[in-house]
């Protein structure tokens, strides 16, 4: 069982369009699915689940879609907070979250604080997140701290300055919606992750599909640059 699963939740727009619905309805269905999948992952014993909810590039979408997503996110966090607390789920975020609108930021801050002592699964939402931005932000903070220190920068130096240094590397990255791309997600952390792509759109991805992805993962041989084990 992977300890940490990362997911690119793609296909909300296509799911909605194929049903003659506005794209925002696809995101609404996607948000519901997020709760279902987090529950299933917790029951299966996964300890960390990290979800790509909004990328640094998503700011380029039509303003109406961005506004709908930010509203949905605030609603989702407010509505689900009692459930997060009751189910012992800890909420974290990664990304340039200062760029989010104040009501969304405040709802997130409240939920992060209220769940900070929970000991079950850690659900991390990547928001206004980009993998390159994360590395650039890490280097910026590192340099600010090193003033005049010219020793080589180590991998560990970078890791300690990522948005959440306590987040372990994901062993499995799932992408729904069929595209074989990383789309600037967790570039540092996914170095050795197994990648699993399914054509299923995110609003249709549930416990059954999660189990299939984990089964496929458990059949893979992970070598980390070494030779096959005898
Ligand atoms: C990709 O689908 C999905 C997103 C850009 C947003 C993900 C958001 C959610 C799952 C729900 C809202 C999040 C929270 C945390 C409440 P797409 O729009 O790119 O789909 P397409 O590729 O079919 O157009």
mmCIF file of C-alpha atoms and ligand atoms in Angstrom:
data_model
loop_
_atom_site.group_PDB
_atom_site.id
_atom_site.type_symbol
_atom_site.label_atom_id
_atom_site.label_comp_id
_atom_site.label_asym_id
_atom_site.label_seq_id
_atom_site.Cartn_x
_atom_site.Cartn_y
_atom_site.Cartn_z
ATOM 1 C CA UNK A 1 0.000 0.000 0.000
ATOM 2 C CA UNK A 2 1.449 3.380 -0.947
ATOM 3 C CA UNK A 3 1.835 5.726 2.015
ATOM 4 C CA UNK A 4 1.281 8.797 -0.156
ATOM 5 C CA UNK A 5 -0.859 9.079 -3.299
ATOM 6 C CA UNK A 6 -0.920 12.229 -5.436
ATOM 7 C CA UNK A 7 -3.748 12.840 -7.911
ATOM 8 C CA UNK A 8 -4.207 15.121 -10.920
ATOM 9 C CA UNK A 9 -8.004 15.435 -10.947
ATOM 10 C CA UNK A 10 -8.588 16.027 -14.665
ATOM 11 C CA UNK A 11 -11.688 15.760 -16.844
ATOM 12 C CA UNK A 12 -14.288 17.773 -14.910
ATOM 13 C CA UNK A 13 -14.891 20.042 -17.904
ATOM 14 C CA UNK A 14 -15.303 17.174 -20.382
ATOM 15 C CA UNK A 15 -17.558 15.299 -17.960
ATOM 16 C CA UNK A 16 -19.880 18.331 -17.786
ATOM 17 C CA UNK A 17 -19.759 19.181 -21.500
ATOM 18 C CA UNK A 18 -20.673 15.619 -22.473
ATOM 19 C CA UNK A 19 -23.761 15.967 -20.285
ATOM 20 C CA UNK A 20 -24.731 19.358 -21.704
ATOM 21 C CA UNK A 21 -23.900 21.013 -18.370
ATOM 22 C CA UNK A 22 -21.773 24.099 -17.642
ATOM 23 C CA UNK A 23 -18.135 23.322 -16.741
ATOM 24 C CA UNK A 24 -18.731 24.589 -13.205
ATOM 25 C CA UNK A 25 -21.107 21.637 -12.664
ATOM 26 C CA UNK A 26 -18.214 19.352 -13.533
ATOM 27 C CA UNK A 27 -16.122 21.011 -10.828
ATOM 28 C CA UNK A 28 -19.008 20.676 -8.359
ATOM 29 C CA UNK A 29 -19.251 16.948 -9.112
ATOM 30 C CA UNK A 30 -15.443 16.788 -8.837
ATOM 31 C CA UNK A 31 -15.506 18.348 -5.374
ATOM 32 C CA UNK A 32 -18.037 15.724 -4.198
ATOM 33 C CA UNK A 33 -15.816 13.011 -5.594
ATOM 34 C CA UNK A 34 -12.835 14.416 -3.749
ATOM 35 C CA UNK A 35 -14.584 13.729 -0.432
ATOM 36 C CA UNK A 36 -15.501 10.181 -1.530
ATOM 37 C CA UNK A 37 -11.960 9.379 -2.637
ATOM 38 C CA UNK A 38 -10.405 10.851 0.527
ATOM 39 C CA UNK A 39 -12.672 8.630 2.634
ATOM 40 C CA UNK A 40 -11.850 5.560 0.581
ATOM 41 C CA UNK A 41 -8.111 6.284 0.749
ATOM 42 C CA UNK A 42 -8.302 6.677 4.536
ATOM 43 C CA UNK A 43 -10.148 3.359 4.880
ATOM 44 C CA UNK A 44 -7.548 1.635 2.697
ATOM 45 C CA UNK A 45 -4.769 2.858 5.003
ATOM 46 C CA UNK A 46 -3.240 5.569 2.815
ATOM 47 C CA UNK A 47 -1.639 8.212 5.051
ATOM 48 C CA UNK A 48 -1.231 11.141 2.672
ATOM 49 C CA UNK A 49 -3.398 12.180 -0.256
ATOM 50 C CA UNK A 50 -2.335 15.214 -2.298
ATOM 51 C CA UNK A 51 -4.723 16.661 -4.864
ATOM 52 C CA UNK A 52 -4.014 19.131 -7.654
ATOM 53 C CA UNK A 53 -7.029 21.418 -7.230
ATOM 54 C CA UNK A 54 -5.797 24.638 -8.900
ATOM 55 C CA UNK A 55 -2.555 25.282 -10.753
ATOM 56 C CA UNK A 56 -0.592 28.496 -11.255
ATOM 57 C CA UNK A 57 -1.635 28.148 -14.931
ATOM 58 C CA UNK A 58 -5.359 27.803 -14.082
ATOM 59 C CA UNK A 59 -5.461 31.579 -13.361
ATOM 60 C CA UNK A 60 -5.518 31.985 -17.164
ATOM 61 C CA UNK A 61 -8.969 30.378 -17.434
ATOM 62 C CA UNK A 62 -12.011 32.616 -18.082
ATOM 63 C CA UNK A 63 -12.678 34.792 -15.031
ATOM 64 C CA UNK A 64 -16.141 33.233 -14.573
ATOM 65 C CA UNK A 65 -14.627 29.749 -14.241
ATOM 66 C CA UNK A 66 -11.918 30.943 -11.830
ATOM 67 C CA UNK A 67 -14.546 32.721 -9.708
ATOM 68 C CA UNK A 68 -16.762 29.625 -9.716
ATOM 69 C CA UNK A 69 -13.846 27.419 -8.638
ATOM 70 C CA UNK A 70 -12.800 29.761 -5.820
ATOM 71 C CA UNK A 71 -16.398 29.977 -4.581
ATOM 72 C CA UNK A 72 -16.764 26.214 -4.770
ATOM 73 C CA UNK A 73 -13.559 25.720 -2.848
ATOM 74 C CA UNK A 74 -14.683 28.053 -0.047
ATOM 75 C CA UNK A 75 -18.117 26.382 0.118
ATOM 76 C CA UNK A 76 -16.576 22.934 0.053
ATOM 77 C CA UNK A 77 -14.126 23.688 2.865
ATOM 78 C CA UNK A 78 -16.793 25.390 5.032
ATOM 79 C CA UNK A 79 -19.402 22.666 4.477
ATOM 80 C CA UNK A 80 -17.058 19.756 4.965
ATOM 81 C CA UNK A 81 -15.171 21.057 7.986
ATOM 82 C CA UNK A 82 -17.326 19.208 10.579
ATOM 83 C CA UNK A 83 -16.842 16.010 8.565
ATOM 84 C CA UNK A 84 -13.062 16.526 8.404
ATOM 85 C CA UNK A 85 -12.939 16.960 12.167
ATOM 86 C CA UNK A 86 -15.234 13.988 12.828
ATOM 87 C CA UNK A 87 -13.248 11.702 10.528
ATOM 88 C CA UNK A 88 -9.905 12.738 12.004
ATOM 89 C CA UNK A 89 -8.676 14.108 8.633
ATOM 90 C CA UNK A 90 -5.893 16.716 8.661
ATOM 91 C CA UNK A 91 -6.055 19.380 5.961
ATOM 92 C CA UNK A 92 -2.936 20.991 4.518
ATOM 93 C CA UNK A 93 -2.357 23.191 1.474
ATOM 94 C CA UNK A 94 0.637 23.758 -0.764
ATOM 95 C CA UNK A 95 1.064 26.531 -3.326
ATOM 96 C CA UNK A 96 1.051 30.316 -3.581
ATOM 97 C CA UNK A 97 -2.060 30.442 -1.446
ATOM 98 C CA UNK A 98 -1.603 34.165 -0.729
ATOM 99 C CA UNK A 99 -2.907 34.670 -4.281
ATOM 100 C CA UNK A 100 -6.322 33.164 -3.444
ATOM 101 C CA UNK A 101 -9.263 35.505 -2.750
ATOM 102 C CA UNK A 102 -9.592 36.440 0.949
ATOM 103 C CA UNK A 103 -12.823 34.496 1.669
ATOM 104 C CA UNK A 104 -11.279 31.306 0.231
ATOM 105 C CA UNK A 105 -8.033 31.896 2.127
ATOM 106 C CA UNK A 106 -9.888 32.473 5.379
ATOM 107 C CA UNK A 107 -12.005 29.320 5.017
ATOM 108 C CA UNK A 108 -8.841 27.331 4.372
ATOM 109 C CA UNK A 109 -6.973 28.858 7.301
ATOM 110 C CA UNK A 110 -9.864 28.006 9.628
ATOM 111 C CA UNK A 111 -10.028 24.397 8.394
ATOM 112 C CA UNK A 112 -6.259 23.908 8.571
ATOM 113 C CA UNK A 113 -6.214 25.154 12.174
ATOM 114 C CA UNK A 114 -9.265 23.134 13.219
ATOM 115 C CA UNK A 115 -7.792 19.901 11.835
ATOM 116 C CA UNK A 116 -4.137 20.463 12.723
ATOM 117 C CA UNK A 117 -4.146 17.951 15.596
ATOM 118 C CA UNK A 118 -6.002 15.214 13.687
ATOM 119 C CA UNK A 119 -4.052 12.003 13.339
ATOM 120 C CA UNK A 120 -5.783 10.245 10.416
ATOM 121 C CA UNK A 121 -5.081 10.781 6.713
ATOM 122 C CA UNK A 122 -3.483 14.108 5.686
ATOM 123 C CA UNK A 123 -5.294 15.590 2.685
ATOM 124 C CA UNK A 124 -3.206 18.269 0.978
ATOM 125 C CA UNK A 125 -4.813 20.565 -1.578
ATOM 126 C CA UNK A 126 -2.398 22.024 -4.118
ATOM 127 C CA UNK A 127 -3.799 25.510 -4.775
ATOM 128 C CA UNK A 128 -2.279 28.158 -6.998
ATOM 129 C CA UNK A 129 0.384 25.486 -7.177
ATOM 130 C CA UNK A 130 3.145 24.982 -9.728
ATOM 131 C CA UNK A 131 6.096 22.627 -9.371
ATOM 132 C CA UNK A 132 8.543 25.116 -10.870
ATOM 133 C CA UNK A 133 7.125 27.915 -8.713
ATOM 134 C CA UNK A 134 7.599 25.709 -5.651
ATOM 135 C CA UNK A 135 11.262 25.114 -6.465
ATOM 136 C CA UNK A 136 11.816 28.821 -7.249
ATOM 137 C CA UNK A 137 10.100 29.800 -3.975
ATOM 138 C CA UNK A 138 12.217 27.258 -2.072
ATOM 139 C CA UNK A 139 15.443 28.636 -3.557
ATOM 140 C CA UNK A 140 14.351 32.214 -2.768
ATOM 141 C CA UNK A 141 13.791 31.336 0.891
ATOM 142 C CA UNK A 142 17.003 29.337 1.024
ATOM 143 C CA UNK A 143 19.095 32.203 -0.382
ATOM 144 C CA UNK A 144 17.540 34.678 2.039
ATOM 145 C CA UNK A 145 18.694 32.437 4.860
ATOM 146 C CA UNK A 146 22.198 31.731 3.519
ATOM 147 C CA UNK A 147 23.520 35.291 3.080
ATOM 148 C CA UNK A 148 27.155 34.949 1.953
ATOM 149 C CA UNK A 149 27.309 31.165 2.409
ATOM 150 C CA UNK A 150 28.832 29.815 -0.830
ATOM 151 C CA UNK A 151 28.826 26.105 0.008
ATOM 152 C CA UNK A 152 27.022 23.982 -2.599
ATOM 153 C CA UNK A 153 23.257 23.761 -2.179
ATOM 154 C CA UNK A 154 22.239 20.189 -1.343
ATOM 155 C CA UNK A 155 19.055 18.327 -2.249
ATOM 156 C CA UNK A 156 18.186 18.359 1.409
ATOM 157 C CA UNK A 157 18.529 22.174 1.520
ATOM 158 C CA UNK A 158 15.927 22.419 -1.255
ATOM 159 C CA UNK A 159 13.606 19.865 0.315
ATOM 160 C CA UNK A 160 13.598 21.688 3.644
ATOM 161 C CA UNK A 161 12.314 24.814 1.903
ATOM 162 C CA UNK A 162 9.472 23.221 -0.077
ATOM 163 C CA UNK A 163 5.940 24.371 0.842
ATOM 164 C CA UNK A 164 5.449 21.473 3.284
ATOM 165 C CA UNK A 165 8.800 19.853 4.119
ATOM 166 C CA UNK A 166 7.020 17.191 6.199
ATOM 167 C CA UNK A 167 5.107 15.876 3.208
ATOM 168 C CA UNK A 168 6.814 12.632 2.132
ATOM 169 C CA UNK A 169 7.345 11.915 -1.578
ATOM 170 C CA UNK A 170 4.325 10.231 -3.203
ATOM 171 C CA UNK A 171 4.942 6.634 -4.286
ATOM 172 C CA UNK A 172 1.999 6.728 -6.702
ATOM 173 C CA UNK A 173 0.686 9.525 -8.912
ATOM 174 C CA UNK A 174 -2.720 9.014 -10.510
ATOM 175 C CA UNK A 175 -3.951 11.167 -13.373
ATOM 176 C CA UNK A 176 -7.586 10.949 -14.463
ATOM 177 C CA UNK A 177 -8.880 12.174 -17.827
ATOM 178 C CA UNK A 178 -6.372 10.269 -19.946
ATOM 179 C CA UNK A 179 -3.531 12.746 -20.577
ATOM 180 C CA UNK A 180 0.027 11.479 -20.075
ATOM 181 C CA UNK A 181 1.493 14.664 -18.613
ATOM 182 C CA UNK A 182 2.803 15.949 -15.273
ATOM 183 C CA UNK A 183 1.403 19.450 -15.884
ATOM 184 C CA UNK A 184 3.883 21.059 -13.470
ATOM 185 C CA UNK A 185 2.664 18.982 -10.490
ATOM 186 C CA UNK A 186 5.091 18.111 -7.639
ATOM 187 C CA UNK A 187 8.127 18.180 -9.939
ATOM 188 C CA UNK A 188 10.560 17.687 -7.063
ATOM 189 C CA UNK A 189 8.559 15.083 -5.146
ATOM 190 C CA UNK A 190 7.495 12.830 -8.046
ATOM 191 C CA UNK A 191 11.057 11.873 -9.065
ATOM 192 C CA UNK A 192 10.569 8.179 -8.235
ATOM 193 C CA UNK A 193 6.776 7.932 -8.226
ATOM 194 C CA UNK A 194 4.955 5.305 -10.235
ATOM 195 C CA UNK A 195 2.595 6.997 -12.703
ATOM 196 C CA UNK A 196 -0.896 5.670 -13.359
ATOM 197 C CA UNK A 197 -3.107 7.247 -16.027
ATOM 198 C CA UNK A 198 -6.766 6.342 -16.429
ATOM 199 C CA UNK A 199 -9.163 7.656 -19.102
ATOM 200 C CA UNK A 200 -11.917 7.913 -16.455
ATOM 201 C CA UNK A 201 -12.960 11.553 -15.819
ATOM 202 C CA UNK A 202 -12.430 12.758 -12.249
ATOM 203 C CA UNK A 203 -16.176 12.965 -11.354
ATOM 204 C CA UNK A 204 -16.438 9.237 -12.240
ATOM 205 C CA UNK A 205 -13.331 8.188 -10.287
ATOM 206 C CA UNK A 206 -14.395 6.457 -7.055
ATOM 207 C CA UNK A 207 -13.328 3.792 -4.601
ATOM 208 C CA UNK A 208 -13.346 1.021 -7.231
ATOM 209 C CA UNK A 209 -11.035 3.015 -9.540
ATOM 210 C CA UNK A 210 -8.755 3.897 -6.613
ATOM 211 C CA UNK A 211 -8.438 0.215 -5.739
ATOM 212 C CA UNK A 212 -7.568 -0.594 -9.373
ATOM 213 C CA UNK A 213 -4.808 2.039 -9.350
ATOM 214 C CA UNK A 214 -3.391 0.683 -6.082
ATOM 215 C CA UNK A 215 -3.535 -2.884 -7.460
ATOM 216 C CA UNK A 216 -1.597 -1.800 -10.555
ATOM 217 C CA UNK A 217 0.937 -0.055 -8.290
ATOM 218 C CA UNK A 218 1.429 -3.146 -6.144
ATOM 219 C CA UNK A 219 2.283 -5.185 -9.266
ATOM 220 C CA UNK A 220 5.060 -2.803 -10.316
ATOM 221 C CA UNK A 221 8.671 -3.348 -9.414
ATOM 222 C CA UNK A 222 10.282 -0.217 -7.978
ATOM 223 C CA UNK A 223 14.049 -0.177 -8.484
ATOM 224 C CA UNK A 224 15.121 3.433 -7.708
ATOM 225 C CA UNK A 225 17.942 3.169 -10.261
ATOM 226 C CA UNK A 226 19.116 -0.188 -8.908
ATOM 227 C CA UNK A 227 19.038 -3.581 -10.683
ATOM 228 C CA UNK A 228 16.069 -5.982 -10.283
ATOM 229 C CA UNK A 229 15.956 -7.821 -6.920
ATOM 230 C CA UNK A 230 16.623 -11.582 -7.219
HETATM 231 C C1 LIG B 1 -9.418 19.702 -14.111
HETATM 232 O O1 LIG B 1 -10.537 19.536 -14.927
HETATM 233 C C2 LIG B 1 -9.819 20.172 -12.811
HETATM 234 C C3 LIG B 1 -9.505 21.381 -12.274
HETATM 235 C C4 LIG B 1 -8.763 22.432 -12.986
HETATM 236 C C5 LIG B 1 -9.953 21.744 -10.942
HETATM 237 C C6 LIG B 1 -10.052 20.619 -9.964
HETATM 238 C C7 LIG B 1 -11.119 20.974 -9.056
HETATM 239 C C8 LIG B 1 -11.958 20.112 -8.426
HETATM 240 C C9 LIG B 1 -11.854 18.665 -8.494
HETATM 241 C C10 LIG B 1 -13.078 20.595 -7.634
HETATM 242 C C11 LIG B 1 -12.876 21.830 -6.889
HETATM 243 C C12 LIG B 1 -11.845 21.668 -5.896
HETATM 244 C C13 LIG B 1 -12.071 21.736 -4.614
HETATM 245 C C14 LIG B 1 -10.929 21.473 -3.699
HETATM 246 C C15 LIG B 1 -13.400 22.032 -4.066
HETATM 247 P P1 LIG B 1 -10.626 20.375 -16.269
HETATM 248 O O2 LIG B 1 -11.534 21.513 -16.014
HETATM 249 O O3 LIG B 1 -9.272 20.720 -16.751
HETATM 250 O O4 LIG B 1 -11.297 19.310 -17.194
HETATM 251 P P2 LIG B 1 -11.128 19.166 -18.777
HETATM 252 O O5 LIG B 1 -9.702 18.750 -19.011
HETATM 253 O O6 LIG B 1 -12.095 18.072 -19.102
HETATM 254 O O7 LIG B 1 -11.498 20.483 -19.365
#
